[in-house]
CSV table of C-alpha atoms and ligand atoms in Angstrom, one decimal:
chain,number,residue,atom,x,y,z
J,964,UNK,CA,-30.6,12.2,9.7
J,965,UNK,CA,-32.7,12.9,6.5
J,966,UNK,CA,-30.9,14.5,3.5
J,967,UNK,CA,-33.0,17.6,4.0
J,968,UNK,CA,-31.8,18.3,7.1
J,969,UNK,CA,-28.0,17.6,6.4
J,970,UNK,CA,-27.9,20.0,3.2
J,971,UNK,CA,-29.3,23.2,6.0
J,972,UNK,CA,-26.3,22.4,7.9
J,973,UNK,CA,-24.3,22.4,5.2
J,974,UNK,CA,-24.9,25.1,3.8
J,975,UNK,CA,-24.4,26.5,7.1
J,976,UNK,CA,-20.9,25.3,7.5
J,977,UNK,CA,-19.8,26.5,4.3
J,978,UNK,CA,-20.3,30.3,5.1
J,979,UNK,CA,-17.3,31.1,5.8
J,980,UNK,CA,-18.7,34.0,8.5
J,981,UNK,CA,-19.0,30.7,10.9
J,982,UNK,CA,-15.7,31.3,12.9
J,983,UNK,CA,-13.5,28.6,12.4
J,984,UNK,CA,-14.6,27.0,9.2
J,985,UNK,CA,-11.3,25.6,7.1
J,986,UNK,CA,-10.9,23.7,4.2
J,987,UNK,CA,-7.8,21.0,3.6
J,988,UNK,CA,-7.0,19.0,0.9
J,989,UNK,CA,-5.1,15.5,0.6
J,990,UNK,CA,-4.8,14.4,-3.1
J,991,UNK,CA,-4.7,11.0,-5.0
J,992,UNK,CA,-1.9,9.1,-6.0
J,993,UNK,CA,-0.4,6.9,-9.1
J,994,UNK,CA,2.3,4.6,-9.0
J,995,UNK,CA,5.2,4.8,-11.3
J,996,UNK,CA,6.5,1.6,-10.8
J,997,UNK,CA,7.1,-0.8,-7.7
J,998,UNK,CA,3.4,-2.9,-7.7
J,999,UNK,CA,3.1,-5.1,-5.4
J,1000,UNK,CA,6.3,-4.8,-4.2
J,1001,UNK,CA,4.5,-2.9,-0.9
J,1002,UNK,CA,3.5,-5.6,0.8
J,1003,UNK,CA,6.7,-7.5,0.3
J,1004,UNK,CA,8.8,-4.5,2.1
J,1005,UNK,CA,9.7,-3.6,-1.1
J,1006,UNK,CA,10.2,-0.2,-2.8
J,1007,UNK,CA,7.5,1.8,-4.6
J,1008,UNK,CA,7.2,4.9,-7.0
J,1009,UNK,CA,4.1,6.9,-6.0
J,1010,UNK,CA,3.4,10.5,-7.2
J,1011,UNK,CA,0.6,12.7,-5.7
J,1012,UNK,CA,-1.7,13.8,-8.5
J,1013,UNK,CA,-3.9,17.3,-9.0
J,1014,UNK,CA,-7.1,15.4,-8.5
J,1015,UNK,CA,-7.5,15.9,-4.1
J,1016,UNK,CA,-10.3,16.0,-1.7
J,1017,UNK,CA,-10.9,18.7,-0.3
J,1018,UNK,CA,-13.3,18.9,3.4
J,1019,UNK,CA,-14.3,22.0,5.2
J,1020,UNK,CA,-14.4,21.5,8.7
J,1021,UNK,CA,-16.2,23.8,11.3
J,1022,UNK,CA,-15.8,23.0,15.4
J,1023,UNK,CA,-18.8,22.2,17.0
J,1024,UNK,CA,-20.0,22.9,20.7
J,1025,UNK,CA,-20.7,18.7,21.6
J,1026,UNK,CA,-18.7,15.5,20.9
J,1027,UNK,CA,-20.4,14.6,17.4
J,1028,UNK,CA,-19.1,14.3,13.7
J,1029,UNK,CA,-21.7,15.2,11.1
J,1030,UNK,CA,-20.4,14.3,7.7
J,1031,UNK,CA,-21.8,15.5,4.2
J,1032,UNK,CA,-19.9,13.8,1.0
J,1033,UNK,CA,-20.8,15.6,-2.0
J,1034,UNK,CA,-20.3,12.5,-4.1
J,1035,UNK,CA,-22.3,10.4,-2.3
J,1036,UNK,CA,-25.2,12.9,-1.9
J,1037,UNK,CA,-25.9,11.7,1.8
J,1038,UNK,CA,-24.9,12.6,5.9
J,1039,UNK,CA,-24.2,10.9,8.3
J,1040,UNK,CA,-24.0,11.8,12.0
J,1041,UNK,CA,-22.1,10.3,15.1
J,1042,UNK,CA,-21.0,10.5,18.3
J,1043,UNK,CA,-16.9,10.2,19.3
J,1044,UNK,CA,-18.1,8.8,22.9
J,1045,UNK,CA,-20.2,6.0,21.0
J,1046,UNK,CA,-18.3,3.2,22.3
J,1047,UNK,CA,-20.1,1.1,19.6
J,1048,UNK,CA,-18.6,2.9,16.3
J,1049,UNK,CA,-18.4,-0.1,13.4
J,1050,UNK,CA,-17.5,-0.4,10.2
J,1051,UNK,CA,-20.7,-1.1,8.7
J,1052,UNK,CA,-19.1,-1.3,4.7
J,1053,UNK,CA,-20.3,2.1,3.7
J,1054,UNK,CA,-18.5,5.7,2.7
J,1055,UNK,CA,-18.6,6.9,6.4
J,1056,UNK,CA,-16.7,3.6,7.4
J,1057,UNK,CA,-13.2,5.9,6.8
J,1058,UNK,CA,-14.4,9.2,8.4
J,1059,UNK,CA,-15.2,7.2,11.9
J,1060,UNK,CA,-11.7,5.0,11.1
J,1061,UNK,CA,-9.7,8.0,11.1
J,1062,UNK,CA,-12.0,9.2,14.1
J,1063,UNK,CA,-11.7,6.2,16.1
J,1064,UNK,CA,-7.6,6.0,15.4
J,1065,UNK,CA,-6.9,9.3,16.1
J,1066,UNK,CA,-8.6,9.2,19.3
J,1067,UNK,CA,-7.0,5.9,20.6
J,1068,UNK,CA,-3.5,7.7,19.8
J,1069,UNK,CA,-4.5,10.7,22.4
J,1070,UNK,CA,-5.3,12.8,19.8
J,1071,UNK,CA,-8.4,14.0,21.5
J,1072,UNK,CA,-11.0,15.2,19.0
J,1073,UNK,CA,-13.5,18.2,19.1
J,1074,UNK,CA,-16.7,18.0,17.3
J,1075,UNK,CA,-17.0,18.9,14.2
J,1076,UNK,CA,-19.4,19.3,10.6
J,1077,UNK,CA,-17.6,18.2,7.8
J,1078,UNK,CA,-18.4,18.7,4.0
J,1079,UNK,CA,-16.2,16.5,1.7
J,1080,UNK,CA,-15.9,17.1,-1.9
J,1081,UNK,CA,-14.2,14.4,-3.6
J,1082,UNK,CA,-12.0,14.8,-7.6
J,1083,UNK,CA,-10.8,11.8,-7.6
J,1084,UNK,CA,-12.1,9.1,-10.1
J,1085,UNK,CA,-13.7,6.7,-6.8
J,1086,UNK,CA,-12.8,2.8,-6.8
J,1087,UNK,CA,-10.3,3.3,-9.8
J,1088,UNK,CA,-7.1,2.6,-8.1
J,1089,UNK,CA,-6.3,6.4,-8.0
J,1090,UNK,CA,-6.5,6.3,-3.9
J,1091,UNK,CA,-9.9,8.5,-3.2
J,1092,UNK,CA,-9.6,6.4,0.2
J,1093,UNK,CA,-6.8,7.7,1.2
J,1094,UNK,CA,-7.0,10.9,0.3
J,1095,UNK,CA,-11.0,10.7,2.5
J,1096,UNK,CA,-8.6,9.6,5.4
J,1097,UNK,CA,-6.0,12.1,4.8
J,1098,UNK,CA,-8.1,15.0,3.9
J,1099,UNK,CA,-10.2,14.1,7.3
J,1100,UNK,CA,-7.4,13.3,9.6
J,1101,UNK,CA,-6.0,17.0,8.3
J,1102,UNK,CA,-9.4,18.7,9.1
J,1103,UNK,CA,-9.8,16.6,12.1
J,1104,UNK,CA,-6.3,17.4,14.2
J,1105,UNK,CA,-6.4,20.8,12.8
J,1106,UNK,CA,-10.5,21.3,14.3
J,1107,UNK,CA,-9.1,20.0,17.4
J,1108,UNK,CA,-5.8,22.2,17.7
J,1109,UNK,CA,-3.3,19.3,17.6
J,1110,UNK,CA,-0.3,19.5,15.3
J,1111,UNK,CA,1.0,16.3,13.2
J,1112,UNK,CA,3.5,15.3,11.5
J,1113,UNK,CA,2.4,14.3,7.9
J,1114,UNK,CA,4.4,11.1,8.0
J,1115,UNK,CA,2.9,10.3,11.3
J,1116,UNK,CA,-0.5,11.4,9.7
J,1117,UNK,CA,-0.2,8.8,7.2
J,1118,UNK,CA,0.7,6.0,9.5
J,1119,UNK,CA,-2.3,7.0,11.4
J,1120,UNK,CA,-4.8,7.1,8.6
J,1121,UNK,CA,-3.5,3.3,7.1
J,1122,UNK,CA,-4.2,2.0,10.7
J,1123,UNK,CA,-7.7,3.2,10.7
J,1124,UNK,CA,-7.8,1.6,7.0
J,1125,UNK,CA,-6.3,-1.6,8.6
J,1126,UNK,CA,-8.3,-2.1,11.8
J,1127,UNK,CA,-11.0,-0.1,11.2
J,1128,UNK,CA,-12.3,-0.5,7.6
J,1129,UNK,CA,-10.5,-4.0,6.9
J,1130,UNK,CA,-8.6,-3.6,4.3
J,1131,UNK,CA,-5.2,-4.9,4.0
J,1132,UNK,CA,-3.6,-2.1,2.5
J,1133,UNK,CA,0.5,-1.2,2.5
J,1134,UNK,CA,1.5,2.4,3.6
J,1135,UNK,CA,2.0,3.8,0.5
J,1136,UNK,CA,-1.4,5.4,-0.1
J,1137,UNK,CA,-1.9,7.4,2.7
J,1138,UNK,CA,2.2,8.6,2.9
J,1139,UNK,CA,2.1,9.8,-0.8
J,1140,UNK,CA,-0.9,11.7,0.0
J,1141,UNK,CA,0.7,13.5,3.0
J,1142,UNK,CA,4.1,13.9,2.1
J,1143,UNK,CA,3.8,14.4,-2.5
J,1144,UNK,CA,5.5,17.0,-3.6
J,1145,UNK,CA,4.7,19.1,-6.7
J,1146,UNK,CA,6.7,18.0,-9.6
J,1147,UNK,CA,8.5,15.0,-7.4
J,1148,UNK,CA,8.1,11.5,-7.4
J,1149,UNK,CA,9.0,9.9,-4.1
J,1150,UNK,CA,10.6,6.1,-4.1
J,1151,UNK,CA,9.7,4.9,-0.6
J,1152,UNK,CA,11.4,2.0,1.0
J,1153,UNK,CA,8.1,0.2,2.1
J,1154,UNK,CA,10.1,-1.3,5.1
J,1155,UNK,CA,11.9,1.6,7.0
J,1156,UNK,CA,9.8,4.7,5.1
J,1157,UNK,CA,13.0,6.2,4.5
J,1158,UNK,CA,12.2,7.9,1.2
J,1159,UNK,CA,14.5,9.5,-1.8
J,1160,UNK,CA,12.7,12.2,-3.9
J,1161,UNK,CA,12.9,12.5,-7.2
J,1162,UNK,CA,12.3,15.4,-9.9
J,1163,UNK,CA,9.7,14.2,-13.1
J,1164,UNK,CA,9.9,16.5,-15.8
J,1165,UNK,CA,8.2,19.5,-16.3
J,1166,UNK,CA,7.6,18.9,-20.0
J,1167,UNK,CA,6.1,15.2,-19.2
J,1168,UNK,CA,2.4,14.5,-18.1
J,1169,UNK,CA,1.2,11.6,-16.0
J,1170,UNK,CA,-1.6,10.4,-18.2
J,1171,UNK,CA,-3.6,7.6,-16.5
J,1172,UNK,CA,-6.4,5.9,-18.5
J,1173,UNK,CA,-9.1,3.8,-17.2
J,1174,UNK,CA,-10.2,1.0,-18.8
J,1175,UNK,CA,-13.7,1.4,-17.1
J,1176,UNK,CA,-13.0,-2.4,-16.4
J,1177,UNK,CA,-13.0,-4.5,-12.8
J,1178,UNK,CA,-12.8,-7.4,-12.9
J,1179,UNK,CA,-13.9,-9.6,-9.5
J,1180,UNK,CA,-11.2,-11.9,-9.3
J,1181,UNK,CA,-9.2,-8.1,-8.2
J,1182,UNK,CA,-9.5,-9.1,-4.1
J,1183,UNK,CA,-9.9,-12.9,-4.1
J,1184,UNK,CA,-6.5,-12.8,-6.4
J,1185,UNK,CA,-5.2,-10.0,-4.2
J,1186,UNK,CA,-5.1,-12.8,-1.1
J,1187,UNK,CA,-4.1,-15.3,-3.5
J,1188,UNK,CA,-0.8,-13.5,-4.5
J,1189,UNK,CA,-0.1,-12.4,-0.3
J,1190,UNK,CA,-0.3,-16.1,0.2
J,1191,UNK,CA,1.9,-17.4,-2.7
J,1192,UNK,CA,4.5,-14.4,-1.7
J,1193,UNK,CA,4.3,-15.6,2.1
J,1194,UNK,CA,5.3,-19.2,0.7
J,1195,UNK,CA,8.1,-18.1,-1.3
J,1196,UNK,CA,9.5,-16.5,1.5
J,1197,UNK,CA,8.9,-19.2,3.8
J,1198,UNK,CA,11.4,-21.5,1.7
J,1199,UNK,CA,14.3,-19.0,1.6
J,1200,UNK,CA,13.7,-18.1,5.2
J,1201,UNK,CA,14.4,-22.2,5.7
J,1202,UNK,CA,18.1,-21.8,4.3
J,1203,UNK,CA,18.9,-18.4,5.7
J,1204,UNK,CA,16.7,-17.3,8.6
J,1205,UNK,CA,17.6,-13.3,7.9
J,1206,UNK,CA,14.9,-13.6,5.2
J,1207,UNK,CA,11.7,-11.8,6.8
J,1208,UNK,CA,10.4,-10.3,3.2
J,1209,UNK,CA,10.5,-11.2,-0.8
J,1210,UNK,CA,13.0,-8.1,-0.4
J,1211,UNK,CA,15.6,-9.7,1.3
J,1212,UNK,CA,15.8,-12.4,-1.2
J,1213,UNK,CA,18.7,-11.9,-4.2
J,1214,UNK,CA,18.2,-13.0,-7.9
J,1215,UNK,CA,21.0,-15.1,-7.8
J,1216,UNK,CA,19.5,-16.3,-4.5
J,1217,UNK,CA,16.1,-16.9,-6.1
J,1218,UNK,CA,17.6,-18.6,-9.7
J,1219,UNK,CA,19.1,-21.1,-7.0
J,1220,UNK,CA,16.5,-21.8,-5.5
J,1221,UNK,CA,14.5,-22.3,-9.2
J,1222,UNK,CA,14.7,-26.1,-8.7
J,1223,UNK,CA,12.9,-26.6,-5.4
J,1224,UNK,CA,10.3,-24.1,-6.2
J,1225,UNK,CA,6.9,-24.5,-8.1
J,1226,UNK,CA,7.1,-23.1,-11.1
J,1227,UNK,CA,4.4,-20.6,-10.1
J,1228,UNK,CA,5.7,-19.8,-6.6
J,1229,UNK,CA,9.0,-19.1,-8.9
J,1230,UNK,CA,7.4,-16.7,-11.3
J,1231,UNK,CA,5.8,-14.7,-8.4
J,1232,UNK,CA,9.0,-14.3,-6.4
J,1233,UNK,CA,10.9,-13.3,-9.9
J,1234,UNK,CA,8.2,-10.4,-10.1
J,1235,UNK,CA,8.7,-8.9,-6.4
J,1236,UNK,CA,12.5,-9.5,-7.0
J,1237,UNK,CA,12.6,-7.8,-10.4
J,1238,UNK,CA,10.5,-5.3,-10.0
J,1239,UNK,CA,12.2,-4.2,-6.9
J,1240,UNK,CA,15.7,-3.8,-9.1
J,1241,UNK,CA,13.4,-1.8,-11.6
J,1242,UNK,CA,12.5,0.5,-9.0
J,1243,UNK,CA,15.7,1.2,-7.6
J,1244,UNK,CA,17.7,1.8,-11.9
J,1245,UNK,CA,14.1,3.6,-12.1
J,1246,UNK,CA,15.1,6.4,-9.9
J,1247,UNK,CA,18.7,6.4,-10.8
J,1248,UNK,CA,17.5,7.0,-14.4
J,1249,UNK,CA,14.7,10.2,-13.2
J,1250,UNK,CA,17.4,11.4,-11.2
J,1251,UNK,CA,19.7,12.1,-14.0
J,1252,UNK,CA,16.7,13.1,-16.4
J,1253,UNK,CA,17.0,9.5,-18.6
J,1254,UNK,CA,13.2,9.3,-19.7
J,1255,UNK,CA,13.7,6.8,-21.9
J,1256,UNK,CA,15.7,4.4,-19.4
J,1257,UNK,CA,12.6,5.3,-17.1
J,1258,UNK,CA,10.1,4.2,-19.7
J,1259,UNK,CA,11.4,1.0,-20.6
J,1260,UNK,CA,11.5,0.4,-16.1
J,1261,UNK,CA,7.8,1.0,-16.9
J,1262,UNK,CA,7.4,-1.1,-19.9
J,1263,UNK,CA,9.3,-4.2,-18.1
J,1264,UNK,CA,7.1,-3.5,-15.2
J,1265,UNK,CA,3.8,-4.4,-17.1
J,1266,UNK,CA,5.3,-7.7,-18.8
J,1267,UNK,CA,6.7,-9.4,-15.3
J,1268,UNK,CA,3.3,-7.9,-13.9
J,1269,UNK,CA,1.4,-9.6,-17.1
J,1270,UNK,CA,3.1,-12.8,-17.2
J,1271,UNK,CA,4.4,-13.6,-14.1
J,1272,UNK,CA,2.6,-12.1,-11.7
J,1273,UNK,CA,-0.2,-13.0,-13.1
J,1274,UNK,CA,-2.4,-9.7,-12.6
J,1275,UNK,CA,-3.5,-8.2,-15.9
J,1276,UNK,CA,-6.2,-8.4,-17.9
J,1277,UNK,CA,-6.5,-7.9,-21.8
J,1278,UNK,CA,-8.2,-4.6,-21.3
J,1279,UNK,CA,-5.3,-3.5,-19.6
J,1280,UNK,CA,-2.8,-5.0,-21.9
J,1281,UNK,CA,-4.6,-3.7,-24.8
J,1282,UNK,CA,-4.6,-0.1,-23.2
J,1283,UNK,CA,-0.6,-0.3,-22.6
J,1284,UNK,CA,-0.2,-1.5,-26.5
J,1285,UNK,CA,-2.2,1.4,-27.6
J,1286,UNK,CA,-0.2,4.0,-26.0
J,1287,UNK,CA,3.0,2.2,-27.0
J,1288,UNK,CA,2.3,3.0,-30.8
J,1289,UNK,CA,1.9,7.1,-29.8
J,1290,UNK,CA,5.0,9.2,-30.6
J,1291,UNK,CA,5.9,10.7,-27.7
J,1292,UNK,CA,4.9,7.8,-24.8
J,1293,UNK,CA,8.5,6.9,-22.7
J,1294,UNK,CA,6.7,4.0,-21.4
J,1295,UNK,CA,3.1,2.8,-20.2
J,1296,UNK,CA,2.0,-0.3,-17.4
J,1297,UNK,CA,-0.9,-1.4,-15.5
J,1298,UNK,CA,-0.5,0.7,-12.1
J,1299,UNK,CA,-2.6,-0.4,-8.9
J,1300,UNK,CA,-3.0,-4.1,-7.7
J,1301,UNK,CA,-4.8,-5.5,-11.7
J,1302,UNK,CA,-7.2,-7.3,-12.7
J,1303,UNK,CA,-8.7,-3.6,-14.6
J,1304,UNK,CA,-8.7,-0.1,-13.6
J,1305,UNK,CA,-5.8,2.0,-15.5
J,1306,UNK,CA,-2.9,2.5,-16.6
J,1307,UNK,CA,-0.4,5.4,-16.1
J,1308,UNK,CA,1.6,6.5,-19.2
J,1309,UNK,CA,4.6,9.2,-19.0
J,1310,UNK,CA,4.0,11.1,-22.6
J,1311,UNK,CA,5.9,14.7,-23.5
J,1312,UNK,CA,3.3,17.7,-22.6
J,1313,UNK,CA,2.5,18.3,-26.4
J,1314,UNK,CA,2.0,14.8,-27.6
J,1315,UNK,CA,-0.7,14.7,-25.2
J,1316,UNK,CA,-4.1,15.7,-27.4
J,1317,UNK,CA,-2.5,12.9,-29.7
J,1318,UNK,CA,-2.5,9.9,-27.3
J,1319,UNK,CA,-5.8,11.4,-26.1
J,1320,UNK,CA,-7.4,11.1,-29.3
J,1321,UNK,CA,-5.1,7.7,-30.7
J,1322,UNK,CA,-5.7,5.2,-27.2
J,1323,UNK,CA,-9.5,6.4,-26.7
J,1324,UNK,CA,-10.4,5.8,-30.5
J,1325,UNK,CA,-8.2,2.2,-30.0
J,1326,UNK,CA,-9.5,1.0,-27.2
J,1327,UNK,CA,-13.1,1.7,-28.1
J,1328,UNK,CA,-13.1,0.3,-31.1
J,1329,UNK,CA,-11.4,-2.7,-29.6
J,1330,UNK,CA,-13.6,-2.9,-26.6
J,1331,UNK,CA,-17.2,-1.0,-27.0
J,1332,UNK,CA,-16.0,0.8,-24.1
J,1333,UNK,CA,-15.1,4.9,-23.5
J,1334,UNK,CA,-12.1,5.1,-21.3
J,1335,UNK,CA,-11.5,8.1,-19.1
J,1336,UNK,CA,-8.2,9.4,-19.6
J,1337,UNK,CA,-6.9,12.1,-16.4
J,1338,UNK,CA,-3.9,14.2,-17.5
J,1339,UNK,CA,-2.4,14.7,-14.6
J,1340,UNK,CA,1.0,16.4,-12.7
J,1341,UNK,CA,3.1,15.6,-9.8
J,1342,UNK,CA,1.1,17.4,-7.1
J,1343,UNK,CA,1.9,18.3,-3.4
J,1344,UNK,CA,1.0,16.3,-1.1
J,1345,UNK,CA,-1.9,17.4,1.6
J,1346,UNK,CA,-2.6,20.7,3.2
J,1347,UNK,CA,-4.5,23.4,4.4
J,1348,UNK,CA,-6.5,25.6,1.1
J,1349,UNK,CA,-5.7,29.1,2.2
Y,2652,ADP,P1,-9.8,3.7,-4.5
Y,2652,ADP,O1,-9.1,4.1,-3.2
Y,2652,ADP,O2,-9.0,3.1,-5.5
Y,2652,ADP,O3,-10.5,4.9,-5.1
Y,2652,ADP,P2,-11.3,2.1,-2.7
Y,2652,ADP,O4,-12.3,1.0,-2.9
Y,2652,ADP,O5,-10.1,1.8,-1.8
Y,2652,ADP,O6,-10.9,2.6,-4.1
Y,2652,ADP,O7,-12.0,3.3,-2.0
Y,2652,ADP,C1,-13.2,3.8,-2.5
Y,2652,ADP,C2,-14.2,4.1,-1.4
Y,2652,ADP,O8,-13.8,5.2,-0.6
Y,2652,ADP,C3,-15.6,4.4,-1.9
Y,2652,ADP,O9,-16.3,3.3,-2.2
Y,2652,ADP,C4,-16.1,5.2,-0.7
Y,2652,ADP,O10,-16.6,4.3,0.3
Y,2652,ADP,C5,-14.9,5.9,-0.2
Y,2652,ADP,N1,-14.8,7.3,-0.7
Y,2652,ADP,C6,-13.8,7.8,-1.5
Y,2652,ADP,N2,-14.0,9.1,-1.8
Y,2652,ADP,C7,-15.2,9.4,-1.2
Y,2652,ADP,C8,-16.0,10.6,-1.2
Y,2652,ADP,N3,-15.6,11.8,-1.8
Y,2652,ADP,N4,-17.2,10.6,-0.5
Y,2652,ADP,C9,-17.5,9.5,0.1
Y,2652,ADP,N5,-16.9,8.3,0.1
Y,2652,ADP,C10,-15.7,8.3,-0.6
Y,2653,MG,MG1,-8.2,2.6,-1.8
């Protein structure tokens, strides 16, 4: 379908005369701290941020999905009875995912015209996937009359980004986006999705800066680390069979162990181990309001994930060390899997112009490059824009 036509029927679905039109929005996500610690059943520290997706949804007469993004200037149109529905690496590869899930799980879908407007930096490690998935999944089931749980949502949407799309992600994404809450970070248990939630601050900001910076080794080292996890667990499995995860494995356990390892297979397990303790005296400190105890979690966080995890780069290290010399920063680490995209800094409300100013100006100089800096909030996870 040409461009020409797609904007007329856009238009069209956006006038809200159109009976059924609705609009739902899933947001993005940082992580706090708890990286990589996903796919190792770990624990995690995601927060919903105010940058969502939003897609209005009208119902359509036939069986087909035609999509509009905004950001990507272009439709697409398909059919849900197209037994032949492929990812073919493009945008629309997670609107037919979530399609293609939800209607293998007897969720049986009505046509629809979608328009999706995206706020969420794209490809930065802020989530815009999941909150496409999430944001269509909501429009989706809603267009069709079916009612969801969000957690059940999110499962849902991280199949379709699984099996559909092909990309090995953890569940965290997609469940932050469903189930944030404003002001609340949540730490989920990565293996049973039980979840605690916990209050940040109203007088803090979650300031995430971009170092405009990825570097390709991101997915080739991504593999690399899932492999070298896999063979640390495969040796403590040998001496105690309950071992299924990184998780299950102790520090004492792992200091034991020191001798048989490789000194790299060593220093990844002592991340996933560590930073899973972090995690847990993390939330004990935002529970009883202990910022600075929270910050230093954070600050720890970045040097196990620097040196021995193996998964920063300079611009990001240079980025963390800039915020660390603003008044006002509890702490500051690399958040998403490395290798560049940003940082997330927790910094009191009015010492925010300062590190605005102090970190761009740094890191500029430093590196020829402007970063983008979001100032964000702990938003609520996704819903219907009434
Ligand atoms: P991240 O999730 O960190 O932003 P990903 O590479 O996982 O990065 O996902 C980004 C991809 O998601 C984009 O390349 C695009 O295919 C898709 N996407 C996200 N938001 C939109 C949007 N608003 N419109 C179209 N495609 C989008
Ligand atoms: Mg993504």
């Amino acid at each position: 379908m040409g461009l020409e036509h797609a904007a007329a029927m856009q238009t069209e679905i956006t006038d809200q005369r159109i009976e059924g039109t609705r609009v739902f929005r899933a947001p993005g996500r940082v992580n706090l701290v708890g990286e990589h610690t996903d796919y190792n059943e770990g624990f995690v520290m995601p927060a919903a941020i105010n940058f969502a997706t939003t897609v209005t949804v009208a119902p359509r007469a036939d069986r087909r999905l035609s999509v509009f993004s905004e950001n990507c200037e272009e439709a697409i149109e398909f059919d849900l009875d197209d037994p032949k529905l492929r990812a073919a690496s493009h945008w629309s590869d997670y609107v037919k995912g979530v399609a293609v899930v939800l209607e293998q799980s007897d969720h049986r879908l009505r046509g629809a015209n979608l328009r999706i407007h995206g706020e969420v930096p794209i490809g930065s490690g802020l989530s815009s996937s999941a909150a496409l998935e999430v944001s269509t999944a909501f429009a989706l089931l809603a267009n069709s009359g079916h009612c969801v749980a969000p957690v059940d949502v999110a499962k849902l949407c991280q199949r379709a980004e699984n099996e559909f799309v092909g990309m090995r992600c953890g569940i965290m994404d997609q469940f932050i986006s469903c189930c944030g809450q404003a002001d609340r970070a949540l730490m989920l248990d990565c293996r049973s999705l039980d979840y605690r939630v916990l209050p940040v601050p109203t007088d803090v900001r979650l300031v995430i800066s971009n170092t405009m910076v990825k570097h390709e080794l991101a997915s080739s080292q991504y593999n690399v680390r899932r492999a070298e996890c896999e063979a640390g667990v495969h040796h403590f499995a040998q001496s105690r069979p309950g071992v299924r995860a990184l998780r299950d494995v102790t520090e004492t356990e792992l200091e034991r162990a020191r001798v048989d390892l490789s000194e790299v297979i060593y220093r990844r397990c002592r991340h996933i181990v560590s930073e899973n303790a972090r995690v847990l005296e993390a939330a004990e400190a935002l529970e009883s309001g202990d910022l600075d105890s929270f910050g230093q979690r954070m600050n720890e966080s970045h040097r196990s994930l620097r040196d021995d995890y193996e998964v920063s780069c300079k611009e990001l290290d240079l980025m963390v060390e800039l915020a660390g010399h603003v008044d006002g920063v509890y702490g500051s680490r690399m958040t998403g899997g490395g290798f560049g995209g940003c940082t997330i800094s927790i910094v009191e409300a009015e010492r925010v112009k300062d590190f605005e100013r102090t970190v761009a100006r740094g890191y500029e100089e430093e590196t020829g490059l402007k970063p983008e800096i979001y100032v964000c909030r702990a938003a609520a996870g996704a819903g219907e824009v009434t």
